[in-house]
Every structure is written in C-alpha cells, then in structure tokens.
Amino acid sequence: EANQPLLQVEGLSARYGKVPALASTSLTLAPGGIVTVIGANGAGKSTLLNALMGALPVNGSESGSVRLGGIEVSGWDVARRVGAGMSLVPEKRELFASMSVKDNLLLGGFRRYCAREAGWRDEMDRVYALFPRLAERRHQQAGTLSGGERQMLAVGRALMARPRVLLLDEPSLGLAPLVVREIFRIVAGLRDTGVGILLVEQNARAALQVADHGYVLEAGEVVLSGPARELEGNPRVIESYLGLG
Ligand code: ATP
C-alpha cells in the first residue's frame, strides 16, 4: 500500500436515468495533496463527488474504478466508504439546523463511536483548534450560524470521521470574498495533517491557487488537466474560468 496513491479513480462514469452526467473520468490524489476540479454550473462536479462517495441520488448510477489506498471501494455503500477514510462536505452543507454546533460535530464522529474507536472524541478538540469560531459557538444552533460558520461546521463535521480523503463540494459557494479567503486558508492548512483533498469549485482562481493539480470539467468530461500553476497560465482556462480580473 505504501507506493499507492491515496485515491485513484479510473474510468468513472455516472448517469441519471439514461442521461449521462460524467464520462469516464480518471484522476489521482496523493497523501497531503490538494487536487481541484473546476467547472461551470452543471459541468458534473457534484456528480463526480457523489459518485466517488457512493452517494448518488436514487435515479443515479455509476461505473468505473475507485481505489482508496489501493483498495477497490466502488460498489461499497456510503457508510463503508466513510469507514475506509472518505468524507464528503456536500454542496448544500446538510447540517442539522435545530441542533447545536457540538451535536453536529458529534454526529460526524458517530461511526467511530459505534465502532468503539478509542479517542474518537479527541477529534473535537482538533476541530475546535482549527476553527476557534466553532469553539466559541459550540452551544449555538447550527441553523443560526453565518454562511461562513456553517461551511466551517460542515468541514469540521467531516473531519470528525478522521478522513484520509476529504471531498469538498464548492466550499466557497455563497460566501463573501473575505470569508472565501479564510476558508481556503484553512483548506491549505489541512494539507499538513496528511489528509488528501479533492476540491470541486466554480471559483477557479481561489481553487487553483491552493491546489497542486487541477482538472477542468466541461459537460461531464475532463477536457484539460495539469499542475495548478500551469492551468493558471493556460489561455483557455484564463478565458473561460479566470476572466480578466
Ligand atoms: P453546480 O455547480 O451548478 O452544482 P455541477 O458541476 O455540480 O453544477 P452536477 O450537479 O453534477 O453539476 O450536474 C451535472 C448534470 O447532471 C446537470 O446537467 C444536472 O442537471 C444533472 N443532474 C444532477 N442531478 C440530477 C438528478 N438527480 N437527476 C437528473 N439529472 C441530474
């Protein structure tokens, strides 16, 4: 397992009913690496993450190979993939609005609690250290948090499962530029913990700045990929995703 990439995806396709949404996508993620998939609305970014997680809606289906640390996990259900080390921060955050910050975090550790994993509660201290704002608001109802705080809580909850691979679905969505900067600073810091990050984003500029490697998704297909620094200078990427700013 030592020489295996953390996550290796080959020929992953997905469809909703008969309609294809993702065509034979391949990508690789190294431990401590940050890979971004950029694309416009409807390009298939959420479909990719949900297919990786085994979490497509009921009308969805996927095919292809997903290997985590060399182990084939395609066909596994979501809970088993979480247990193996995959954690998703969904685009809509999906927090439990009437529950406290603390209880939302505890739910992120629920599988480890059920598995009687020693020290699963210690993760909460690490999450609070990473997001002091959540520590201050641990007894506040999740539904009353600001957009940025909600995103922090969704990331924190995912980290409670102690993932090897963190899948982030548009963490910058709906957030003010200053908050986006804060979120990306935290994402960059997570790299040091050894977790691999797959970051799906419409905000291509911020995503390419934080990532090592990038993929461009258009209409369900990877049309371009390369080191993030190169993509930032690619005329096609600049024209379609970076604008003039
Ligand atoms: P956005 O940034 O707007 O969330 P995206 O890149 O994440 O877009 P997806 O949500 O993956 O895109 O959608 C890809 C395609 O699949 C779109 O054409 C969308 O309409 C379609 N699609 C997504 N979910 C479903 C579903 N449950 N049933 C049918 N079609 C779907």
Tab-separated table of C-alpha atoms and ligand atoms in Angstrom:
chain	number	residue	atom	x	y	z
A	1	GLU	CA	0.000	0.000	0.000
A	2	ALA	CA	2.950	2.352	0.638
A	3	ASN	CA	3.505	3.254	-3.010
A	4	GLN	CA	-0.172	3.514	-3.876
A	5	PRO	CA	-1.774	6.889	-4.499
A	6	LEU	CA	-4.241	7.732	-1.765
A	7	LEU	CA	-7.100	7.933	-4.226
A	8	GLN	CA	-7.048	6.532	-7.747
A	9	VAL	CA	-10.063	6.940	-9.971
A	10	GLU	CA	-10.235	5.287	-13.372
A	11	GLY	CA	-12.968	5.500	-15.972
A	12	LEU	CA	-15.602	6.749	-13.551
A	13	SER	CA	-18.882	7.409	-15.340
A	14	ALA	CA	-22.251	8.404	-13.959
A	15	ARG	CA	-25.755	8.867	-15.297
A	16	TYR	CA	-29.169	9.950	-14.086
A	17	GLY	CA	-31.634	7.504	-15.550
A	18	LYS	CA	-30.359	7.211	-19.100
A	19	VAL	CA	-28.822	10.672	-19.201
A	20	PRO	CA	-25.031	10.678	-18.875
A	21	ALA	CA	-23.595	13.270	-16.457
A	22	LEU	CA	-19.988	12.108	-16.106
A	23	ALA	CA	-17.934	10.422	-18.825
A	24	SER	CA	-15.040	8.143	-17.954
A	25	THR	CA	-13.166	10.392	-15.541
A	26	SER	CA	-9.728	9.458	-14.218
A	27	LEU	CA	-7.777	11.229	-11.512
A	28	THR	CA	-5.145	10.639	-8.859
A	29	LEU	CA	-4.657	12.131	-5.415
A	30	ALA	CA	-1.505	11.761	-3.299
A	31	PRO	CA	-1.395	11.866	0.522
A	32	GLY	CA	-1.264	15.502	1.642
A	33	GLY	CA	-2.101	16.584	-1.890
A	34	ILE	CA	-4.768	19.038	-2.971
A	35	VAL	CA	-6.428	18.369	-6.293
A	36	THR	CA	-9.087	20.652	-7.677
A	37	VAL	CA	-11.777	20.007	-10.258
A	38	ILE	CA	-13.025	23.243	-11.742
A	39	GLY	CA	-16.037	23.667	-13.983
A	40	ALA	CA	-19.123	25.754	-14.644
A	41	ASN	CA	-22.650	25.157	-13.354
A	42	GLY	CA	-23.862	21.730	-14.399
A	43	ALA	CA	-20.442	20.504	-15.551
A	44	GLY	CA	-20.810	17.445	-13.333
A	45	LYS	CA	-18.715	18.425	-10.312
A	46	SER	CA	-21.204	17.366	-7.640
A	47	THR	CA	-21.963	14.240	-9.642
A	48	LEU	CA	-18.267	13.328	-9.535
A	49	LEU	CA	-18.017	13.707	-5.744
A	50	ASN	CA	-21.293	11.909	-5.076
A	51	ALA	CA	-20.273	9.061	-7.390
A	52	LEU	CA	-16.919	8.785	-5.567
A	53	MET	CA	-18.769	8.586	-2.276
A	54	GLY	CA	-21.392	6.106	-3.491
A	55	ALA	CA	-23.947	8.763	-2.701
A	56	LEU	CA	-25.710	9.475	-5.998
A	57	PRO	CA	-29.470	10.080	-5.723
A	58	VAL	CA	-31.775	7.113	-6.402
A	59	ASN	CA	-32.076	7.831	-10.121
A	60	GLY	CA	-28.285	7.934	-10.420
A	61	SER	CA	-25.846	5.120	-11.179
A	62	GLU	CA	-22.098	4.918	-11.602
A	63	SER	CA	-19.480	2.635	-13.104
A	64	GLY	CA	-15.702	2.559	-13.082
A	65	SER	CA	-12.947	2.037	-10.571
A	66	VAL	CA	-12.380	3.948	-7.308
A	67	ARG	CA	-9.410	2.829	-5.238
A	68	LEU	CA	-8.603	4.154	-1.791
A	69	GLY	CA	-5.069	3.281	-0.705
A	70	GLY	CA	-5.090	0.543	-3.344
A	71	ILE	CA	-8.376	-0.986	-2.211
A	72	GLU	CA	-11.283	-1.065	-4.638
A	73	VAL	CA	-14.241	0.642	-2.960
A	74	SER	CA	-16.620	1.007	-5.916
A	75	GLY	CA	-19.807	-0.845	-5.110
A	76	TRP	CA	-19.407	-0.160	-1.396
A	77	ASP	CA	-22.160	1.773	0.374
A	78	VAL	CA	-21.537	5.243	1.810
A	79	ALA	CA	-21.036	4.106	5.417
A	80	ARG	CA	-18.369	1.621	4.413
A	81	ARG	CA	-16.528	4.250	2.359
A	82	VAL	CA	-16.638	6.636	5.337
A	83	GLY	CA	-15.205	3.837	7.462
A	84	ALA	CA	-12.424	3.330	4.934
A	85	GLY	CA	-11.493	7.013	5.128
A	86	MET	CA	-13.595	9.054	2.694
A	87	SER	CA	-15.550	12.060	3.917
A	88	LEU	CA	-17.751	14.403	1.884
A	89	VAL	CA	-18.658	18.008	2.613
A	90	PRO	CA	-21.789	18.312	0.485
A	91	GLU	CA	-22.581	21.387	-1.566
A	92	LYS	CA	-25.694	22.159	0.499
A	93	ARG	CA	-23.787	21.542	3.781
A	94	GLU	CA	-26.710	19.406	5.060
A	95	LEU	CA	-26.322	20.482	8.669
A	96	PHE	CA	-28.861	19.609	11.362
A	97	ALA	CA	-30.240	23.132	11.762
A	98	SER	CA	-32.012	22.749	15.103
A	99	MET	CA	-29.057	21.003	16.730
A	100	SER	CA	-26.068	22.684	18.343
A	101	VAL	CA	-22.659	23.074	16.745
A	102	LYS	CA	-21.312	20.478	19.174
A	103	ASP	CA	-24.023	17.921	18.398
A	104	ASN	CA	-23.470	18.348	14.651
A	105	LEU	CA	-19.793	17.589	15.232
A	106	LEU	CA	-20.614	14.580	17.405
A	107	LEU	CA	-22.723	13.172	14.568
A	108	GLY	CA	-19.665	13.388	12.316
A	109	GLY	CA	-17.937	11.043	14.748
A	110	PHE	CA	-20.901	8.719	15.110
A	111	ARG	CA	-19.492	5.864	13.065
A	112	ARG	CA	-16.269	5.894	15.067
A	113	TYR	CA	-18.306	5.962	18.262
A	114	CYS	CA	-20.326	2.926	17.109
A	115	ALA	CA	-17.116	1.140	16.151
A	116	ARG	CA	-15.836	1.880	19.687
A	117	GLU	CA	-12.731	3.539	18.276
A	118	ALA	CA	-10.550	4.811	21.100
A	119	GLY	CA	-10.110	8.567	21.286
A	120	TRP	CA	-12.764	9.493	18.725
A	121	ARG	CA	-13.821	12.395	20.962
A	122	ASP	CA	-10.323	13.948	20.846
A	123	GLU	CA	-11.046	14.868	17.254
A	124	MET	CA	-13.427	17.530	18.537
A	125	ASP	CA	-10.554	19.398	20.219
A	126	ARG	CA	-8.630	19.328	16.956
A	127	VAL	CA	-11.639	20.699	15.074
A	128	TYR	CA	-12.112	23.472	17.662
A	129	ALA	CA	-8.407	24.342	17.390
A	130	LEU	CA	-8.754	24.558	13.613
A	131	PHE	CA	-11.973	26.598	13.842
A	132	PRO	CA	-11.892	28.713	17.032
A	133	ARG	CA	-15.135	30.310	15.821
A	134	LEU	CA	-16.902	26.962	16.243
A	135	ALA	CA	-15.483	26.521	19.744
A	136	GLU	CA	-16.907	29.910	20.749
A	137	ARG	CA	-20.275	28.918	19.361
A	138	ARG	CA	-20.416	25.279	20.393
A	139	HIS	CA	-23.846	25.648	22.045
A	140	GLN	CA	-25.371	27.754	19.250
A	141	GLN	CA	-27.974	26.203	16.938
A	142	ALA	CA	-26.382	25.346	13.590
A	143	GLY	CA	-29.282	26.981	11.740
A	144	THR	CA	-28.401	30.375	13.213
A	145	LEU	CA	-24.749	30.361	12.066
A	146	SER	CA	-23.499	32.684	9.332
A	147	GLY	CA	-22.757	31.201	5.910
A	148	GLY	CA	-19.030	31.025	6.601
A	149	GLU	CA	-19.544	29.463	10.013
A	150	ARG	CA	-21.910	26.902	8.502
A	151	GLN	CA	-19.235	25.950	5.990
A	152	MET	CA	-16.674	25.644	8.795
A	153	LEU	CA	-19.067	23.374	10.687
A	154	ALA	CA	-19.655	21.201	7.614
A	155	VAL	CA	-15.876	20.807	7.193
A	156	GLY	CA	-15.411	20.187	10.915
A	157	ARG	CA	-18.122	17.551	10.953
A	158	ALA	CA	-16.459	15.756	8.022
A	159	LEU	CA	-13.108	15.861	9.843
A	160	MET	CA	-14.691	14.180	12.884
A	161	ALA	CA	-14.713	10.967	10.831
A	162	ARG	CA	-10.919	11.323	10.587
A	163	PRO	CA	-10.823	11.004	6.786
A	164	ARG	CA	-7.817	10.086	4.678
A	165	VAL	CA	-9.528	11.788	1.750
A	166	LEU	CA	-11.703	14.871	2.159
A	167	LEU	CA	-14.112	15.653	-0.669
A	168	LEU	CA	-15.141	19.318	-0.690
A	169	ASP	CA	-18.078	20.392	-2.846
A	170	GLU	CA	-17.837	24.125	-3.594
A	171	PRO	CA	-16.834	25.359	-0.149
A	172	SER	CA	-16.787	28.974	-1.402
A	173	LEU	CA	-20.384	28.937	-2.677
A	174	GLY	CA	-22.393	31.924	-1.492
A	175	LEU	CA	-19.631	33.332	0.709
A	176	ALA	CA	-18.182	36.840	0.714
A	177	PRO	CA	-14.623	37.161	-0.703
A	178	LEU	CA	-13.085	37.672	2.726
A	179	VAL	CA	-14.748	34.529	4.068
A	180	VAL	CA	-13.716	32.587	0.965
A	181	ARG	CA	-10.113	33.563	1.673
A	182	GLU	CA	-10.463	32.342	5.252
A	183	ILE	CA	-11.957	29.001	4.163
A	184	PHE	CA	-9.194	28.428	1.602
A	185	ARG	CA	-6.539	29.313	4.161
A	186	ILE	CA	-7.931	26.586	6.384
A	187	VAL	CA	-8.122	24.110	3.488
A	188	ALA	CA	-4.465	24.799	2.695
A	189	GLY	CA	-3.583	24.215	6.353
A	190	LEU	CA	-5.304	20.807	6.365
A	191	ARG	CA	-2.659	19.567	3.954
A	192	ASP	CA	-0.166	19.481	6.823
A	193	THR	CA	-2.310	16.917	8.636
A	194	GLY	CA	-1.684	14.489	5.741
A	195	VAL	CA	-5.275	14.349	4.555
A	196	GLY	CA	-5.727	14.333	0.777
A	197	ILE	CA	-8.179	16.927	-0.505
A	198	LEU	CA	-10.339	16.800	-3.602
A	199	LEU	CA	-11.784	20.259	-4.031
A	200	VAL	CA	-14.557	20.920	-6.503
A	201	GLU	CA	-15.028	24.617	-7.292
A	202	GLN	CA	-16.601	27.201	-9.525
A	203	ASN	CA	-14.211	29.730	-8.016
A	204	ALA	CA	-11.335	28.609	-10.244
A	205	ARG	CA	-8.962	31.351	-9.193
A	206	ALA	CA	-9.056	30.508	-5.478
A	207	ALA	CA	-9.081	26.769	-6.145
A	208	LEU	CA	-6.051	26.791	-8.469
A	209	GLN	CA	-4.124	28.942	-6.012
A	210	VAL	CA	-4.488	26.377	-3.246
A	211	ALA	CA	-4.205	23.171	-5.326
A	212	ASP	CA	-1.183	21.241	-6.641
A	213	HIS	CA	-3.001	19.780	-9.579
A	214	GLY	CA	-6.180	20.648	-11.429
A	215	TYR	CA	-8.744	19.140	-13.755
A	216	VAL	CA	-11.173	21.099	-15.916
A	217	LEU	CA	-14.601	19.501	-16.245
A	218	GLU	CA	-16.909	20.508	-19.105
A	219	ALA	CA	-20.234	18.774	-19.793
A	220	GLY	CA	-19.190	15.742	-17.764
A	221	GLU	CA	-15.775	15.338	-19.360
A	222	VAL	CA	-12.267	16.225	-18.257
A	223	VAL	CA	-11.068	18.463	-21.104
A	224	LEU	CA	-7.814	19.632	-19.540
A	225	SER	CA	-5.593	18.744	-16.611
A	226	GLY	CA	-2.178	19.613	-15.266
A	227	PRO	CA	-0.233	21.239	-12.454
A	228	ALA	CA	-2.339	24.040	-10.966
A	229	ARG	CA	0.403	26.605	-11.709
A	230	GLU	CA	0.263	25.666	-15.416
A	231	LEU	CA	-3.525	25.749	-15.593
A	232	GLU	CA	-3.489	29.242	-14.083
A	233	GLY	CA	-1.499	30.376	-17.104
A	234	ASN	CA	-3.392	28.359	-19.705
A	235	PRO	CA	-5.142	30.727	-22.176
A	236	ARG	CA	-8.243	28.531	-22.363
A	237	VAL	CA	-8.562	28.443	-18.573
A	238	ILE	CA	-7.940	32.187	-18.318
A	239	GLU	CA	-10.589	32.946	-20.920
A	240	SER	CA	-13.268	30.571	-19.600
A	241	TYR	CA	-12.658	30.493	-15.861
A	242	LEU	CA	-10.404	33.303	-14.678
A	243	GLY	CA	-11.818	36.269	-16.616
A	244	LEU	CA	-9.842	39.465	-16.844
A	245	GLY	CA	-9.501	40.089	-13.083
B	1	ATP	P1	-23.300	23.176	-9.952
B	1	ATP	O1	-22.030	23.912	-9.821
B	1	ATP	O2	-24.388	24.014	-10.562
B	1	ATP	O3	-23.726	22.445	-8.726
B	1	ATP	P2	-22.193	20.720	-11.046
B	1	ATP	O4	-20.985	20.891	-11.859
B	1	ATP	O5	-22.015	20.265	-9.637
B	1	ATP	O6	-23.044	22.056	-11.078
B	1	ATP	P3	-23.971	18.482	-11.308
B	1	ATP	O7	-24.842	18.892	-10.172
B	1	ATP	O8	-23.047	17.359	-11.095
B	1	ATP	O9	-23.138	19.726	-11.823
B	1	ATP	O10	-24.907	18.172	-12.544
B	1	ATP	C1	-24.428	17.613	-13.757
B	1	ATP	C2	-25.605	17.342	-14.692
B	1	ATP	O11	-26.443	16.313	-14.147
B	1	ATP	C3	-26.522	18.549	-14.900
B	1	ATP	O12	-26.938	18.557	-16.240
B	1	ATP	C4	-27.695	18.280	-13.975
B	1	ATP	O13	-28.867	18.860	-14.458
B	1	ATP	C5	-27.770	16.770	-13.990
B	1	ATP	N1	-28.310	16.231	-12.723
B	1	ATP	C6	-27.794	16.449	-11.482
B	1	ATP	N2	-28.507	15.790	-10.556
B	1	ATP	C7	-29.506	15.148	-11.204
B	1	ATP	C8	-30.584	14.280	-10.807
B	1	ATP	N3	-30.757	13.943	-9.527
B	1	ATP	N4	-31.399	13.809	-11.776
B	1	ATP	C9	-31.212	14.152	-13.071
B	1	ATP	N5	-30.219	14.933	-13.514
B	1	ATP	C10	-29.375	15.435	-12.603
